[in-house]
Short mmCIF file of C-alpha atoms and ligand atoms in Angstrom, two decimals:
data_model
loop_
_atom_site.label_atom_id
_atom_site.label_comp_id
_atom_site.label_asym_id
_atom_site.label_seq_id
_atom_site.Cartn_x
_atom_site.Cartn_y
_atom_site.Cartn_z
CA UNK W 4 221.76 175.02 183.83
CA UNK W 5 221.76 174.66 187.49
CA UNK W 6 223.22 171.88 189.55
CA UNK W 7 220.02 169.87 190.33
CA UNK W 8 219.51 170.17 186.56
CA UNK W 9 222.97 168.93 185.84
CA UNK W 10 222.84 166.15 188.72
CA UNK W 11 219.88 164.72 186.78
CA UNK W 12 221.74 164.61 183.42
CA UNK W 13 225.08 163.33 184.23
CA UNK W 14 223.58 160.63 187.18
CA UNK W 15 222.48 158.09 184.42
CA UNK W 16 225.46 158.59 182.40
CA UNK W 17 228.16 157.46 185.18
CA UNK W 18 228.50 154.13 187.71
CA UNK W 19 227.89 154.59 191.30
CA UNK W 20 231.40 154.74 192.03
CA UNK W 21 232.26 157.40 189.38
CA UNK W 22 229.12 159.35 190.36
CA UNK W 23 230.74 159.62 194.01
CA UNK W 24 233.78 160.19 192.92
CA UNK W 25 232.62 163.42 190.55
CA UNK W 26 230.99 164.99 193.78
CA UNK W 27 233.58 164.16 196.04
CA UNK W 28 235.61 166.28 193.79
CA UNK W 29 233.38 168.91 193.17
CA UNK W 30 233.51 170.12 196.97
CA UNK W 31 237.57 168.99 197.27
CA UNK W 32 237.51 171.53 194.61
CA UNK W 33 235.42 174.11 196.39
CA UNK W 34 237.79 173.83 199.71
CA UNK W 35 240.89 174.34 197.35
CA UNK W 36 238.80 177.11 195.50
CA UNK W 37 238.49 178.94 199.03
CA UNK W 38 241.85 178.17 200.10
CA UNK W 39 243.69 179.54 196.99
CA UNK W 40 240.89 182.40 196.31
CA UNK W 41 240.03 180.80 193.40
CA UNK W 42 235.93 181.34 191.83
CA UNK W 43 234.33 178.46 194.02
CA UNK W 44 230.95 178.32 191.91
CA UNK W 45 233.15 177.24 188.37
CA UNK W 46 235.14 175.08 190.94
CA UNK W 47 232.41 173.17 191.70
CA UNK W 48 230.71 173.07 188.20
CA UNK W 49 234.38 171.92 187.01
CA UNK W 50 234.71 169.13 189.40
CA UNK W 51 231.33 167.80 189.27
CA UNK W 52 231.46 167.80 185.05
CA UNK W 53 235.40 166.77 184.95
CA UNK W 54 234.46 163.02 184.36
CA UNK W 55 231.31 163.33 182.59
CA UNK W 56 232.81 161.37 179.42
CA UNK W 57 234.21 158.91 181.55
CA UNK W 58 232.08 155.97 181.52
CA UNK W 59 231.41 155.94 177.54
CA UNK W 60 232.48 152.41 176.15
CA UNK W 61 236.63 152.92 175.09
CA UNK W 62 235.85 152.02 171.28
CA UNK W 63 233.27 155.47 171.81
CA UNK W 64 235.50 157.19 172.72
CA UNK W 65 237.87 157.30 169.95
CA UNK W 66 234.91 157.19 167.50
CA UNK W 67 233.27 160.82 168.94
CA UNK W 68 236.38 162.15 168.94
CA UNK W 69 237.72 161.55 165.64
CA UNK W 70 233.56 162.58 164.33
CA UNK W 71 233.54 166.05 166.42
CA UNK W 72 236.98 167.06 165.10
CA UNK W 73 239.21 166.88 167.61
CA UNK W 74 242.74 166.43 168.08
CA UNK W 75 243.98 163.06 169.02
CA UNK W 76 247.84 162.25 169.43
CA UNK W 77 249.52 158.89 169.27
CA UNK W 78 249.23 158.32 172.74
CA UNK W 79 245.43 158.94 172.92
CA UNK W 80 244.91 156.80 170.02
CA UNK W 81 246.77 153.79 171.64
CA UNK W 82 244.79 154.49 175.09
CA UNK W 83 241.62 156.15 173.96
CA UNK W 84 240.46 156.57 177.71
CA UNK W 85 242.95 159.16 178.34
CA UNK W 86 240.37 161.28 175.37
CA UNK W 87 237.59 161.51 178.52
CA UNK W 88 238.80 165.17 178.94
CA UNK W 89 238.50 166.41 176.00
CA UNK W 90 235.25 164.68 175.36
CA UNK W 91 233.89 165.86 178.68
CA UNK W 92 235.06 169.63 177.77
CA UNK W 93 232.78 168.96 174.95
CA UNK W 94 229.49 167.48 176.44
CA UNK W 95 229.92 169.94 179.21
CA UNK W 96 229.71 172.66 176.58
CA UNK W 97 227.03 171.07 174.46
CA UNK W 98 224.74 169.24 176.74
CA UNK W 99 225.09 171.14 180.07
CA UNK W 100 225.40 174.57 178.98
CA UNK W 101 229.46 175.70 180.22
CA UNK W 102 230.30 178.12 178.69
CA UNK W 103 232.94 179.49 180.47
CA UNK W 104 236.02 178.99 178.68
CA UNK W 105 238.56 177.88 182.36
CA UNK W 106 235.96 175.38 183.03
CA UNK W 107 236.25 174.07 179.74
CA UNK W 108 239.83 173.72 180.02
CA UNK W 109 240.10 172.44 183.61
CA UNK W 110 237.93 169.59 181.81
CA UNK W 111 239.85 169.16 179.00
CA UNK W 112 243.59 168.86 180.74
CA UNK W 113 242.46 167.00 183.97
CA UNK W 114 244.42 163.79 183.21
CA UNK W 115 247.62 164.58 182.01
CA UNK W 116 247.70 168.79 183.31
CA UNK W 117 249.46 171.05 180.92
CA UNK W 118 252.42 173.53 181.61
CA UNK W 119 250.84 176.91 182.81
CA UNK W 120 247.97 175.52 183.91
CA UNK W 121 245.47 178.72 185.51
CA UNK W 122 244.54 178.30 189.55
CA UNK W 123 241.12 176.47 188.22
CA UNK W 124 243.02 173.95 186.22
CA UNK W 125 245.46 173.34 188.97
CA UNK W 126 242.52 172.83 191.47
CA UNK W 127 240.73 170.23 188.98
CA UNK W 128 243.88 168.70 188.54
CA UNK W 129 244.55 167.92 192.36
CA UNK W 130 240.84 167.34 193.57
CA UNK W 131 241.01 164.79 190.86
CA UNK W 132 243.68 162.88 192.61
CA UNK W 133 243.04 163.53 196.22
CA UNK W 134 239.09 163.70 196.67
CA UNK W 135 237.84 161.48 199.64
CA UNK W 136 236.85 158.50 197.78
CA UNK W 137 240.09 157.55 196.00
CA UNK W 138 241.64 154.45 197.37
CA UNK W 139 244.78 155.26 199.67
CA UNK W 140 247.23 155.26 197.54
CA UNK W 141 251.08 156.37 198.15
CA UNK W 142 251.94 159.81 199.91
CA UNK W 143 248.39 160.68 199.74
CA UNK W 144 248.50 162.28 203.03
CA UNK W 145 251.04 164.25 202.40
CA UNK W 146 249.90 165.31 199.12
CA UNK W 147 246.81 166.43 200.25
CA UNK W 148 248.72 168.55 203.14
CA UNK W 149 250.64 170.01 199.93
CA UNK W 150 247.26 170.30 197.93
CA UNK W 151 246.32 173.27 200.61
CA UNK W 152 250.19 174.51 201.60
CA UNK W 153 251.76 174.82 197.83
CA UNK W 154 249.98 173.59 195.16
CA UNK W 155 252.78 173.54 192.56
CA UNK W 156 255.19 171.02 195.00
CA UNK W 157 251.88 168.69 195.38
CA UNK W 158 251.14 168.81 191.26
CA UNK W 159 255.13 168.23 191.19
CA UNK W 160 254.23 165.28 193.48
CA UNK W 161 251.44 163.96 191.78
CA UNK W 162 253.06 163.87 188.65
CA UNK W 163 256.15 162.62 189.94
CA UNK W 164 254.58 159.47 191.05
CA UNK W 165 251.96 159.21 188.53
CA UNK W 166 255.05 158.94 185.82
CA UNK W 167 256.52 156.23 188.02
CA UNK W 168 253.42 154.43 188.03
CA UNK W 169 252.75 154.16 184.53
CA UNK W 170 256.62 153.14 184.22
CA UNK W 171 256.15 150.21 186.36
CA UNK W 172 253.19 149.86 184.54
CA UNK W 173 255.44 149.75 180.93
CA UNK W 174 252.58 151.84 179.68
CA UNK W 175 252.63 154.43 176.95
CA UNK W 176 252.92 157.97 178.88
CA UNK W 177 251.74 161.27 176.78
CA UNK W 178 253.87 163.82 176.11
CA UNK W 179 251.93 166.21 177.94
CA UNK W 180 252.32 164.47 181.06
CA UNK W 181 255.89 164.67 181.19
CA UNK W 182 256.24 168.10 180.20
CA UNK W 183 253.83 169.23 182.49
CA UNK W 184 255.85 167.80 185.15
CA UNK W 185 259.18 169.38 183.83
CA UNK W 186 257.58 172.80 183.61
CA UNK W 187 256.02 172.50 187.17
CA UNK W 188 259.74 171.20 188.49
CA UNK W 189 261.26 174.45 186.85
CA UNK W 190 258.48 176.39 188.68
CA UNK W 191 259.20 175.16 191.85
CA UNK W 192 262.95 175.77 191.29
CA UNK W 193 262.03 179.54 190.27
CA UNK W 194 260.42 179.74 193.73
CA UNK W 195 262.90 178.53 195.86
CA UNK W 196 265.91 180.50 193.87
CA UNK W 197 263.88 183.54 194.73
CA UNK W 198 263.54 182.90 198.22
O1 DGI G 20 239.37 159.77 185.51
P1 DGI G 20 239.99 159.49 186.85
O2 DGI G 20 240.23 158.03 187.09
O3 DGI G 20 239.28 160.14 187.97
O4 DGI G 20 241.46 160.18 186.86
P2 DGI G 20 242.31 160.67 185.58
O5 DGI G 20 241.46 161.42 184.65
O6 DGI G 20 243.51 161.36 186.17
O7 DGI G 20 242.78 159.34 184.89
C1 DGI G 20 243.61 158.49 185.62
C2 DGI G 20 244.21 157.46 184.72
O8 DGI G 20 244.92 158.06 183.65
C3 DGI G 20 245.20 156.61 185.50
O9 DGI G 20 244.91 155.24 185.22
C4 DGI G 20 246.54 156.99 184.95
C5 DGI G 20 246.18 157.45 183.56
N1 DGI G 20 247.16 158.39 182.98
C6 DGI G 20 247.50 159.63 183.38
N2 DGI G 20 248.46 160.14 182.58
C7 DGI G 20 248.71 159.19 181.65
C8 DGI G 20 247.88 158.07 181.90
N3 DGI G 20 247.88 156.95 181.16
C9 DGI G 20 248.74 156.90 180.13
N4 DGI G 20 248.76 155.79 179.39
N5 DGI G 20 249.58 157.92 179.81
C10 DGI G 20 249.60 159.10 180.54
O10 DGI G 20 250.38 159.99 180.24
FE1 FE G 21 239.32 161.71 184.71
FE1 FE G 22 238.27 161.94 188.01
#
């Protein structure tokens, strides 16, 4: 499918403010892609898809997800919204054709990253939180200097103060949030010990 055919089919399916939000990270994605030498075509197609389950009513959510299959873990359960990656990975599959299997998974771990995440994944992940039209929120100029300059210190960053967040918050966090952040800490150690 190509993107005019996919603009048409995911337009309907999201609010205005989501809508701008998925193309303002589809071409956040693209610079990143052509900063990092990532492929900038399955950058795009991965940040214009990565919310494409967003806007389906909570209840839905958890309702598709347990019908197609897939796995849900305590925390998703309690806050189904956090499922709108995996679902998304889905429809993206089904309903707009992606077959590649990166763009699938840069879908599916948006939210919470995973550790080892590949370049794509990483970009998704960071577009996500820095596109344009997010609301200023804290360090967010210096995390998108980081976004370009060392991507693992700004997912470090991201994490770090998404985890706070959702403390102060008294939210529950998943598992994979946390350990994505540990992993990506260890990384950055790795780096510097080697320097
Ligand atoms: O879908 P977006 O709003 O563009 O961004 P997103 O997919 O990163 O989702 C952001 C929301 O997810 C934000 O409200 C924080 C929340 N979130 C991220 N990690 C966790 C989490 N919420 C809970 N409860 N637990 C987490 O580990
Ligand atoms: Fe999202
Ligand atoms: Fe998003």
């Amino acid at each position: 499918m190509d993107r005019v055919d996919m603009v048409k089919k995911l337009k309907p399916t999201l609010n205005k403010k989501r809508y701008v939000h998925s193309v303002g990270v589809e071409y956040t994605a693209a610079t990143l892609a052509f900063v990092h030498g990532a492929d900038v075509q399955k950058a795009r197609i991965a940040g214009l898809l990565h919310d494409c389950a967003k806007c389906i009513p909570t209840d839905d959510k958890l309702k598709k997800a347990k019908k197609l299959g897939l796995p849900i873990n305590k925390c998703e359960k309690a806050n189904p919204d956090l499922l709108h990656g995996k679902l998304g990975a889905y429809y993206a599959k089904e309903d707009y054709g992606v077959k590649d299997a990166d763009i699938l998974a840069a879908i599916t771990n948006h939210t919470t990253g995973r550790p080892g995440m590949s370049l794509l994944e990483k970009i998704i992940f960071v577009a996500d939180y820095i596109e344009p039209n997010r609301k200023m929120i804290r360090d967010l100029t210096e995390i998108r200097r980081e976004a370009y300059e060392d991507i693992d210190k700004c997912i470090v960053h991201i994490l770090g103060n998404t985890l706070e967040y959702l403390l102060y918050k008294d939210t529950i966090i998943d598992d994979t949030t946390r350990e994505t952040y540990n992993y990506y800490i260890a990384e950055l150690k790795k780096k510097t010990n080697r320097e």
